Amino acid sequence: MGIVKEPLNIDFVVENRPLTKEEEKQISEYITSQKNKRELKENTNRRVSKTKQKA
């Protein structure tokens, strides 16, 4: 994998700035909520009804 080159005839520059503490907190909360949703979904899919367990 090589270095990505800028396309020709494109006139913009992306500023690479550090995140603020508030932005870091928002990102962390979002990631945590997504992990919780995924875990909840996996747990609900694993449940089997009692009638299917008897069979």
PDB file of C-alpha atoms in Angstrom:
ATOM      1  CA  MET A   1       0.000   0.000   0.000  1.00  0.00           C
ATOM      2  CA  GLY A   2       1.497   3.337  -1.016  1.00  0.00           C
ATOM      3  CA  ILE A   3       1.036   6.968  -0.198  1.00  0.00           C
ATOM      4  CA  VAL A   4      -2.212   8.506  -1.426  1.00  0.00           C
ATOM      5  CA  LYS A   5      -1.501  11.288  -3.901  1.00  0.00           C
ATOM      6  CA  GLU A   6      -3.686  14.367  -4.251  1.00  0.00           C
ATOM      7  CA  PRO A   7      -5.770  14.346  -7.424  1.00  0.00           C
ATOM      8  CA  LEU A   8      -4.848  16.846 -10.123  1.00  0.00           C
ATOM      9  CA  ASN A   9      -6.928  20.040 -10.519  1.00  0.00           C
ATOM     10  CA  ILE A  10      -8.416  19.813  -7.008  1.00  0.00           C
ATOM     11  CA  ASP A  11      -8.146  23.028  -4.980  1.00  0.00           C
ATOM     12  CA  PHE A  12      -8.863  22.229  -1.341  1.00  0.00           C
ATOM     13  CA  VAL A  13      -6.870  21.344   1.748  1.00  0.00           C
ATOM     14  CA  VAL A  14      -8.192  19.403   4.723  1.00  0.00           C
ATOM     15  CA  GLU A  15      -7.118  20.855   8.055  1.00  0.00           C
ATOM     16  CA  ASN A  16      -5.903  18.216  10.484  1.00  0.00           C
ATOM     17  CA  ARG A  17      -6.714  19.635  13.923  1.00  0.00           C
ATOM     18  CA  PRO A  18      -6.807  17.896  17.315  1.00  0.00           C
ATOM     19  CA  LEU A  19     -10.168  17.035  18.870  1.00  0.00           C
ATOM     20  CA  THR A  20     -11.514  19.074  21.756  1.00  0.00           C
ATOM     21  CA  LYS A  21     -12.368  17.375  25.050  1.00  0.00           C
ATOM     22  CA  GLU A  22     -16.089  17.769  24.258  1.00  0.00           C
ATOM     23  CA  GLU A  23     -15.670  16.110  20.849  1.00  0.00           C
ATOM     24  CA  GLU A  24     -13.686  13.248  22.407  1.00  0.00           C
ATOM     25  CA  LYS A  25     -16.446  12.768  24.991  1.00  0.00           C
ATOM     26  CA  GLN A  26     -19.174  12.718  22.302  1.00  0.00           C
ATOM     27  CA  ILE A  27     -17.270  10.158  20.230  1.00  0.00           C
ATOM     28  CA  SER A  28     -16.681   7.947  23.283  1.00  0.00           C
ATOM     29  CA  GLU A  29     -20.359   8.068  24.231  1.00  0.00           C
ATOM     30  CA  TYR A  30     -21.389   7.181  20.679  1.00  0.00           C
ATOM     31  CA  ILE A  31     -19.001   4.217  20.526  1.00  0.00           C
ATOM     32  CA  THR A  32     -20.204   2.968  23.918  1.00  0.00           C
ATOM     33  CA  SER A  33     -23.858   3.226  22.892  1.00  0.00           C
ATOM     34  CA  GLN A  34     -23.194   1.340  19.635  1.00  0.00           C
ATOM     35  CA  LYS A  35     -21.388  -1.454  21.521  1.00  0.00           C
ATOM     36  CA  ASN A  36     -24.294  -1.712  23.967  1.00  0.00           C
ATOM     37  CA  LYS A  37     -26.810  -1.902  21.104  1.00  0.00           C
ATOM     38  CA  ARG A  38     -24.766  -4.636  19.412  1.00  0.00           C
ATOM     39  CA  GLU A  39     -24.489  -6.654  22.637  1.00  0.00           C
ATOM     40  CA  LEU A  40     -28.220  -6.294  23.297  1.00  0.00           C
ATOM     41  CA  LYS A  41     -29.037  -7.440  19.772  1.00  0.00           C
ATOM     42  CA  GLU A  42     -26.716 -10.463  20.055  1.00  0.00           C
ATOM     43  CA  ASN A  43     -28.228 -11.420  23.410  1.00  0.00           C
ATOM     44  CA  THR A  44     -31.812 -11.216  22.157  1.00  0.00           C
ATOM     45  CA  ASN A  45     -30.989 -13.349  19.096  1.00  0.00           C
ATOM     46  CA  ARG A  46     -29.518 -16.111  21.255  1.00  0.00           C
ATOM     47  CA  ARG A  47     -32.620 -16.623  23.364  1.00  0.00           C
ATOM     48  CA  VAL A  48     -34.664 -19.711  22.549  1.00  0.00           C
ATOM     49  CA  SER A  49     -38.249 -20.167  23.677  1.00  0.00           C
ATOM     50  CA  LYS A  50     -39.017 -22.828  26.273  1.00  0.00           C
ATOM     51  CA  THR A  51     -41.147 -24.819  23.808  1.00  0.00           C
ATOM     52  CA  LYS A  52     -38.227 -25.110  21.375  1.00  0.00           C
ATOM     53  CA  GLN A  53     -35.911 -26.203  24.203  1.00  0.00           C
ATOM     54  CA  LYS A  54     -38.200 -29.171  25.056  1.00  0.00           C
ATOM     55  CA  ALA A  55     -38.233 -30.494  21.506  1.00  0.00           C
TER      56      ALA A  55
END
